[in-house]
Amino acid sequence: MADRVPPPGLVHHPGAGGGSVIREALTLSARPDVLSFAGGLPASESIDAEGLRAAFDQVLSESPHTVLQYSVTDGDRRLREAIADRLTGRGLLTDPDRPLVTTGAQQALALLAAVLLRPGDTVAVEEPTYLAALQCFARAGARVIPVPTDDDGIEVEALAHVVDRERPRLVYLVPNFQNPTGRTLSLERRRAVARLAGEKGFWIAEDDPYGDLRFRGQHLPWVTAQDGAQDRSILIGSLSKILAPGLRLGWIHAPLCFRRACVVAKQAMDLHSSTVDQAAAAHYLATHDIDTRLEHASFLYRERCDAMLAALPEALPEGSTWSHPDGGMFLWVRLPGHVNAEELLPQAVSHGVAYVPGAPFFAGPPDRSTLRLSFAGHNPANIEQGMKRLGKAFT
Ligand SMILES: Cc1ncc(COP(=O)(O)O)c(C=O)c1O
């Protein structure tokens, strides 16, 4: 037999595979004896399974041959109307022709990278930031430059320096209850970032899957809605935390030239997002008081966040610091000294508790003493119990 020639190797994108720690942490969360605060899953109580089942029933009986058929790339008209109504209601005057429905906010990030980034282009990000966005930018071959953050989000002066020095095409922000820190970008800084984008000429990606989950304080207007940002800001949203992540529905709202490029890119990726899922989501949004549901979900998250905040002083070593989120699902911890949260994870698991080490969320040299806790998935009693276990693991 002739020698067999191996097929060509797979493409390797440096920095694009950093998710293994999170994957491991999520695997641990499946163990029944572990109270896991690792995953970023919305509370199951916040998902209206019965209402969604009825919405699927309705659209499948009403128009089965439409909702089971191929459809347009832009997305279901009724869903785009519902999204445009919500955006306008929150201060971004728009119409149903503007949002493009995506397969989760994650696909919106992939589209953004596909239409904007060439290998070697620069993206500035909050340090730390959403891991899967970092992976997306790495896959595009982008150079990712971290910008320092504090309790009010990205530090604008530091961003201005990065912009002058590195000339990024894109600045990526998670303005509300950020993943992983839970922090919110202040209004003053939203205005300043929009101004800077106008002066220096860069795109802003405003990724906001958590904004509807505010449980303290007032909603803040989007960066995208600030003076000067409309022609250079891309707002990304999701139904994952509002309805259910399994629907895999999100949207991108962008200037028209950008939107057109995204439609072409999406055609090559998946033609369109699931027709039946979009129809059911649109029907659900048209027939339910979603704002009241979101108020209930936010109340649930507030209770859980407060339970965690109350338990942390006892659970964590003296000198630890943590964020105080006004919404969303995450809280960010820094342990004192030179401890490594990744090395401590097996010890925590052996005590029946799990978290995500902070290091993979950094674009630059990681602060290994950090970790992310999600308070969304457990009731206050379990949170108290879990924090006691964490206390034992850390002593
Ligand atoms: C900041 C951020 N962006 C995007 C996503 C992806 O959301 P989706 O489920 O809509 O794809 C997440 C999910 O956790 C996220 O935290």
Coordinates of C-alpha atoms and ligand atoms in Angstrom, one line a residue:
M1 CA 0.0 0.0 0.0
A2 CA 1.3 3.5 -0.9
D3 CA 2.4 5.8 2.0
R4 CA -0.6 7.7 3.4
V5 CA -0.2 11.5 3.4
P6 CA -1.8 13.2 6.4
P7 CA -4.4 15.9 5.6
P8 CA -3.3 19.5 6.4
G9 CA -3.3 20.6 10.0
L10 CA -6.1 22.7 11.6
V11 CA -5.8 26.5 12.0
H12 CA -4.5 27.6 15.3
H13 CA -5.5 31.0 16.6
P14 CA -3.3 32.1 19.5
G15 CA -5.3 33.2 22.5
A16 CA -8.6 31.8 21.1
G17 CA -8.7 28.7 23.2
G18 CA -8.7 30.2 26.7
G19 CA -12.0 28.7 27.7
S20 CA -10.8 25.5 29.1
V21 CA -10.8 26.7 32.7
I22 CA -14.4 27.8 32.4
R23 CA -15.4 24.6 30.7
E24 CA -13.8 22.6 33.6
A25 CA -15.6 24.8 36.1
L26 CA -18.9 24.2 34.3
T27 CA -18.3 20.5 34.3
L28 CA -17.9 20.7 38.1
S29 CA -21.1 22.5 38.4
A30 CA -22.9 19.4 37.2
R31 CA -21.8 17.4 40.2
P32 CA -24.7 17.3 42.7
D33 CA -22.5 17.7 45.7
V34 CA -21.0 21.0 44.5
L35 CA -22.7 24.3 44.9
S36 CA -21.4 26.0 41.8
F37 CA -21.2 29.8 41.4
A38 CA -19.1 29.3 38.3
G39 CA -21.6 29.3 35.4
G40 CA -23.2 32.3 33.9
L41 CA -26.7 30.7 33.7
P42 CA -29.8 32.7 34.4
A43 CA -32.0 31.5 37.3
S44 CA -34.2 28.7 36.1
E45 CA -37.1 30.4 38.1
S46 CA -36.7 33.4 35.7
I47 CA -37.5 31.3 32.6
D48 CA -41.2 31.0 31.8
A49 CA -41.1 27.5 30.4
E50 CA -44.8 27.1 30.3
G51 CA -45.4 30.5 28.5
L52 CA -42.7 29.7 26.0
R53 CA -44.1 26.2 25.3
A54 CA -47.5 27.9 24.6
A55 CA -45.8 30.4 22.3
F56 CA -44.2 27.6 20.3
D57 CA -47.6 25.7 20.2
Q58 CA -49.3 28.8 19.0
V59 CA -46.9 29.7 16.1
L60 CA -46.6 26.1 15.1
S61 CA -50.4 25.6 14.9
E62 CA -51.1 29.0 13.4
S63 CA -48.6 29.0 10.5
P64 CA -46.5 25.8 10.6
H65 CA -45.3 26.2 7.0
T66 CA -44.0 29.6 7.5
V67 CA -42.3 29.1 10.9
L68 CA -40.7 25.8 9.7
Q69 CA -39.5 27.3 6.4
Y70 CA -36.3 29.2 5.4
S71 CA -36.6 32.9 6.0
V72 CA -34.9 36.2 5.5
T73 CA -31.5 37.0 7.0
D74 CA -32.7 40.2 8.7
G75 CA -34.9 38.3 11.1
D76 CA -38.6 38.0 11.9
R77 CA -40.4 41.3 11.3
R78 CA -42.5 41.0 14.5
L79 CA -39.4 40.2 16.6
R80 CA -37.6 43.2 15.1
E81 CA -40.6 45.4 15.9
A82 CA -40.5 44.2 19.5
I83 CA -36.7 44.8 19.8
A84 CA -37.1 48.3 18.2
D85 CA -39.9 49.1 20.7
R86 CA -37.7 48.1 23.6
L87 CA -34.7 50.1 22.3
T88 CA -36.9 53.2 21.7
G89 CA -38.4 52.8 25.2
R90 CA -35.0 52.8 26.7
G91 CA -33.9 56.0 24.9
L92 CA -32.5 54.9 21.6
L93 CA -35.0 56.2 19.0
T94 CA -35.0 53.5 16.2
D95 CA -37.3 51.5 13.9
P96 CA -37.8 47.8 13.1
D97 CA -35.5 48.0 10.0
R98 CA -32.5 48.7 12.2
P99 CA -31.9 45.7 14.4
L100 CA -30.6 42.6 12.8
V101 CA -31.6 39.4 14.6
T102 CA -28.6 37.2 15.4
T103 CA -28.1 33.7 16.8
G104 CA -27.4 35.0 20.3
A105 CA -25.3 38.0 21.2
Q106 CA -22.4 35.7 20.6
Q107 CA -23.0 35.7 16.9
A108 CA -23.3 39.4 16.9
L109 CA -19.7 39.5 18.2
A110 CA -18.6 37.1 15.5
L111 CA -20.3 39.3 12.9
L112 CA -18.7 42.4 14.3
A113 CA -15.3 40.7 14.1
A114 CA -16.0 39.4 10.5
V115 CA -17.0 42.8 9.1
L116 CA -14.6 45.0 11.0
L117 CA -11.4 43.2 11.9
R118 CA -8.4 42.2 9.7
P119 CA -5.5 40.2 11.1
G120 CA -3.3 42.7 13.0
D121 CA -6.0 45.2 13.6
T122 CA -6.3 46.6 17.2
V123 CA -9.2 46.3 19.6
A124 CA -9.2 48.0 23.0
V125 CA -11.1 46.2 25.8
E126 CA -11.9 46.7 29.4
E127 CA -9.5 44.8 31.6
P128 CA -10.8 42.3 32.6
T129 CA -13.5 41.5 30.0
Y130 CA -15.9 38.9 28.7
L131 CA -13.8 35.8 27.8
A132 CA -15.7 34.8 24.7
A133 CA -15.3 38.2 23.2
L134 CA -11.6 37.9 23.7
Q135 CA -11.7 34.6 21.9
C136 CA -13.7 36.1 19.1
F137 CA -11.2 38.9 18.6
A138 CA -8.3 36.4 18.8
R139 CA -9.9 34.2 16.1
A140 CA -10.0 37.3 13.9
G141 CA -6.3 37.8 14.4
A142 CA -6.8 41.1 16.2
R143 CA -4.3 42.6 18.6
V144 CA -6.2 43.1 21.8
I145 CA -5.1 45.9 24.1
P146 CA -6.3 46.0 27.7
V147 CA -7.5 49.3 29.2
P148 CA -7.6 49.6 33.0
T149 CA -11.0 49.8 34.8
D150 CA -12.2 50.8 38.2
D151 CA -15.6 50.7 40.0
D152 CA -17.0 53.0 37.4
G153 CA -15.9 51.0 34.4
I154 CA -13.2 51.8 31.8
E155 CA -10.8 54.6 32.8
V156 CA -11.3 57.2 30.1
E157 CA -7.9 58.9 30.4
A158 CA -6.2 55.6 30.1
L159 CA -8.4 54.8 27.1
A160 CA -7.5 58.1 25.5
H161 CA -3.8 57.2 25.8
V162 CA -4.4 53.7 24.3
V163 CA -6.3 55.3 21.5
D164 CA -3.5 57.8 20.7
R165 CA -0.8 55.1 21.0
E166 CA -2.5 52.1 19.4
R167 CA -5.1 53.6 17.1
P168 CA -7.7 50.8 17.7
R169 CA -10.4 50.3 15.1
L170 CA -12.8 49.1 17.8
V171 CA -13.3 49.7 21.5
Y172 CA -15.3 46.9 23.1
L173 CA -17.4 47.7 26.2
V174 CA -19.9 45.8 28.4
P175 CA -21.4 48.8 30.1
N176 CA -24.0 47.3 32.5
F177 CA -23.1 44.8 35.3
Q178 CA -20.2 43.7 33.3
N179 CA -19.1 40.1 32.8
P180 CA -17.0 39.3 34.8
T181 CA -16.8 42.2 37.3
G182 CA -20.5 43.2 37.7
R183 CA -19.5 46.8 37.4
T184 CA -21.3 49.6 35.5
L185 CA -19.9 52.3 33.4
S186 CA -20.9 55.7 34.8
L187 CA -23.0 58.2 32.8
E188 CA -20.1 60.7 32.8
R189 CA -17.8 58.1 31.3
R190 CA -20.4 57.0 28.7
R191 CA -20.5 60.6 27.5
A192 CA -16.7 60.8 27.5
V193 CA -16.2 57.6 25.5
A194 CA -18.8 58.7 22.9
R195 CA -17.0 62.1 22.7
L196 CA -13.6 60.4 22.3
A197 CA -14.9 58.1 19.5
G198 CA -16.1 61.2 17.7
E199 CA -12.8 63.0 18.1
K200 CA -10.5 60.1 17.4
G201 CA -12.5 58.0 15.0
F202 CA -13.0 54.5 16.3
W203 CA -16.0 52.1 16.4
I204 CA -17.6 51.3 19.8
A205 CA -19.1 47.9 20.4
E206 CA -21.6 48.2 23.3
D207 CA -22.4 44.7 24.4
D208 CA -25.4 44.8 26.8
P209 CA -27.0 41.4 27.6
Y210 CA -27.5 42.3 31.3
G211 CA -28.9 45.9 31.1
D212 CA -32.5 44.8 31.8
L213 CA -31.5 43.1 35.0
R214 CA -30.9 46.3 37.1
F215 CA -31.9 45.8 40.7
R216 CA -30.5 49.0 42.2
G217 CA -30.4 52.6 41.0
Q218 CA -31.6 54.1 37.8
H219 CA -31.1 52.8 34.3
L220 CA -28.4 54.6 32.5
P221 CA -28.6 55.6 28.8
W222 CA -26.5 53.6 26.4
V223 CA -23.2 55.0 25.1
T224 CA -24.8 54.4 21.6
A225 CA -27.5 57.0 22.5
Q226 CA -24.9 59.7 23.5
D227 CA -24.2 62.7 21.3
G228 CA -21.8 61.8 18.5
A229 CA -21.9 58.1 18.9
Q230 CA -24.8 57.1 16.6
D231 CA -22.8 56.8 13.5
R232 CA -20.0 54.7 15.1
S233 CA -21.5 52.7 17.8
I234 CA -22.8 49.1 17.6
L235 CA -25.3 48.0 20.3
I236 CA -25.6 44.3 20.9
G237 CA -28.4 42.8 22.9
S238 CA -29.7 39.3 23.8
L239 CA -32.9 37.5 24.7
S240 CA -30.8 35.0 26.7
K241 CA -31.2 36.8 30.0
I242 CA -34.7 38.2 29.2
L243 CA -36.4 35.0 27.9
A244 CA -34.1 32.0 27.8
P245 CA -30.6 31.3 26.6
G246 CA -31.6 28.1 24.8
L247 CA -33.5 30.2 22.2
R248 CA -30.1 31.5 21.0
L249 CA -31.5 34.9 20.0
G250 CA -29.8 38.3 20.1
W251 CA -29.5 41.3 17.9
I252 CA -27.1 43.9 16.6
H253 CA -28.1 47.5 16.1
A254 CA -25.7 49.4 13.9
P255 CA -25.3 52.2 11.4
L256 CA -26.8 51.1 8.1
C257 CA -23.6 50.5 6.2
F258 CA -22.4 48.3 9.0
R259 CA -25.7 46.5 9.2
R260 CA -25.6 45.7 5.5
A261 CA -22.1 44.2 5.8
C262 CA -23.4 42.1 8.8
V263 CA -26.3 40.8 6.7
V264 CA -23.9 39.6 4.0
A265 CA -21.6 38.0 6.6
K266 CA -24.5 36.3 8.4
Q267 CA -25.7 34.8 5.1
A268 CA -22.4 33.0 4.9
M269 CA -22.6 31.9 8.6
D270 CA -26.1 30.5 9.0
L271 CA -28.5 32.1 6.4
H272 CA -30.7 33.2 9.3
S273 CA -31.4 32.5 12.9
S274 CA -34.0 29.8 13.7
T275 CA -37.4 30.8 12.1
V276 CA -39.5 29.0 14.6
D277 CA -37.6 30.3 17.7
Q278 CA -37.9 33.8 16.4
A279 CA -41.6 33.5 15.8
A280 CA -42.2 32.0 19.2
A281 CA -40.1 34.7 20.9
A282 CA -42.0 37.4 19.0
H283 CA -45.3 35.9 19.9
Y284 CA -44.2 35.7 23.6
L285 CA -43.0 39.3 23.7
A286 CA -46.3 40.5 22.0
T287 CA -48.5 38.6 24.5
H288 CA -46.7 39.0 27.8
D289 CA -45.8 41.9 30.1
I290 CA -42.1 41.3 29.8
D291 CA -41.2 44.3 32.0
T292 CA -43.1 42.9 35.0
R293 CA -41.4 39.6 34.5
L294 CA -38.0 41.4 34.4
E295 CA -38.9 43.3 37.6
H296 CA -39.5 39.9 39.3
A297 CA -36.3 38.5 37.9
S298 CA -34.3 41.5 39.1
F299 CA -35.9 41.2 42.5
L300 CA -34.8 37.6 42.6
Y301 CA -31.2 38.6 41.6
R302 CA -31.1 41.4 44.1
E303 CA -32.0 39.0 47.0
R304 CA -29.3 36.6 45.8
C305 CA -26.7 39.3 45.3
D306 CA -27.4 40.7 48.8
A307 CA -27.2 37.2 50.3
M308 CA -23.8 36.8 48.8
L309 CA -22.6 40.3 49.8
A310 CA -23.7 39.6 53.4
A311 CA -21.8 36.3 53.5
L312 CA -18.6 37.4 51.9
P313 CA -16.9 39.2 54.8
E314 CA -17.0 35.9 56.8
A315 CA -16.1 33.7 53.8
L316 CA -13.1 35.5 52.4
P317 CA -9.7 36.1 53.9
E318 CA -9.2 39.5 55.5
G319 CA -8.0 42.0 53.0
S320 CA -10.1 40.6 50.2
T321 CA -12.1 43.1 48.1
W322 CA -15.2 42.6 45.9
S323 CA -17.5 44.5 43.6
H324 CA -21.0 45.7 44.6
P325 CA -23.1 45.1 41.5
D326 CA -26.3 47.1 40.8
G327 CA -27.7 44.4 38.6
G328 CA -26.8 41.4 36.5
M329 CA -25.5 38.1 37.7
F330 CA -21.8 38.5 38.7
L331 CA -19.6 39.6 41.5
W332 CA -15.8 39.9 41.2
V333 CA -13.4 39.1 44.1
R334 CA -9.8 39.9 44.6
L335 CA -8.0 37.8 47.3
P336 CA -5.2 39.4 49.3
G337 CA -1.6 38.7 48.7
H338 CA -0.1 36.6 45.9
V339 CA -2.6 33.7 46.0
N340 CA -3.6 32.0 42.8
A341 CA -7.4 31.5 42.6
E342 CA -6.9 28.8 39.9
E343 CA -4.7 26.7 42.2
L344 CA -7.2 27.1 45.0
L345 CA -10.1 25.8 42.9
P346 CA -9.6 22.1 43.5
Q347 CA -9.5 22.8 47.2
A348 CA -12.8 24.7 46.9
V349 CA -14.4 21.8 44.9
S350 CA -13.3 19.3 47.5
H351 CA -15.3 21.5 50.0
G352 CA -18.3 21.4 47.7
V353 CA -18.1 24.8 46.1
A354 CA -17.0 26.2 42.7
Y355 CA -16.2 29.6 41.1
V356 CA -14.4 30.7 38.0
P357 CA -10.8 31.9 38.4
G358 CA -10.3 35.4 37.1
A359 CA -7.2 35.0 35.0
P360 CA -8.8 34.0 31.6
F361 CA -10.8 37.2 31.6
F362 CA -7.6 39.3 31.2
A363 CA -6.3 40.4 27.9
G364 CA -3.0 41.4 29.4
P365 CA -1.0 39.9 32.3
P366 CA -3.7 38.4 34.5
D367 CA -4.3 39.2 38.2
R368 CA -4.3 35.6 39.4
S369 CA -5.8 36.5 42.8
T370 CA -9.2 37.3 41.2
L371 CA -12.3 35.1 40.8
R372 CA -15.8 35.5 39.5
L373 CA -18.9 34.4 41.5
S374 CA -22.3 34.2 39.9
F375 CA -25.1 34.7 42.4
A376 CA -27.9 34.1 39.9
G377 CA -28.4 30.4 40.1
H378 CA -28.9 29.7 43.8
N379 CA -31.4 30.8 46.4
P380 CA -30.2 32.8 49.4
A381 CA -30.0 29.7 51.7
N382 CA -27.7 27.8 49.2
I383 CA -25.6 30.9 48.7
E384 CA -25.1 31.2 52.5
Q385 CA -24.2 27.5 52.6
G386 CA -21.9 27.9 49.6
M387 CA -20.1 30.9 51.1
K388 CA -19.5 28.9 54.3
R389 CA -17.9 26.2 52.2
L390 CA -15.8 28.8 50.5
G391 CA -14.7 30.1 53.8
K392 CA -13.6 26.6 54.9
A393 CA -11.7 26.1 51.6
F394 CA -9.9 29.4 52.0
T395 CA -8.7 28.9 55.6
Ligands
LIG1 C1 -21.0 40.1 27.9 C2 -21.6 39.0 27.1 N1 -21.8 39.1 25.8 C3 -22.4 38.2 25.1 C4 -22.8 37.0 25.7 C5 -23.5 35.9 24.8 O1 -24.8 36.0 25.0 P1 -25.9 35.1 24.1 O2 -26.4 34.0 25.0 O3 -26.9 36.0 23.7 O4 -25.1 34.6 22.9 C6 -22.7 36.8 27.1 C7 -23.1 35.6 27.7 O5 -22.9 35.3 28.8 C8 -22.0 37.9 27.8 O6 -21.8 37.7 29.1

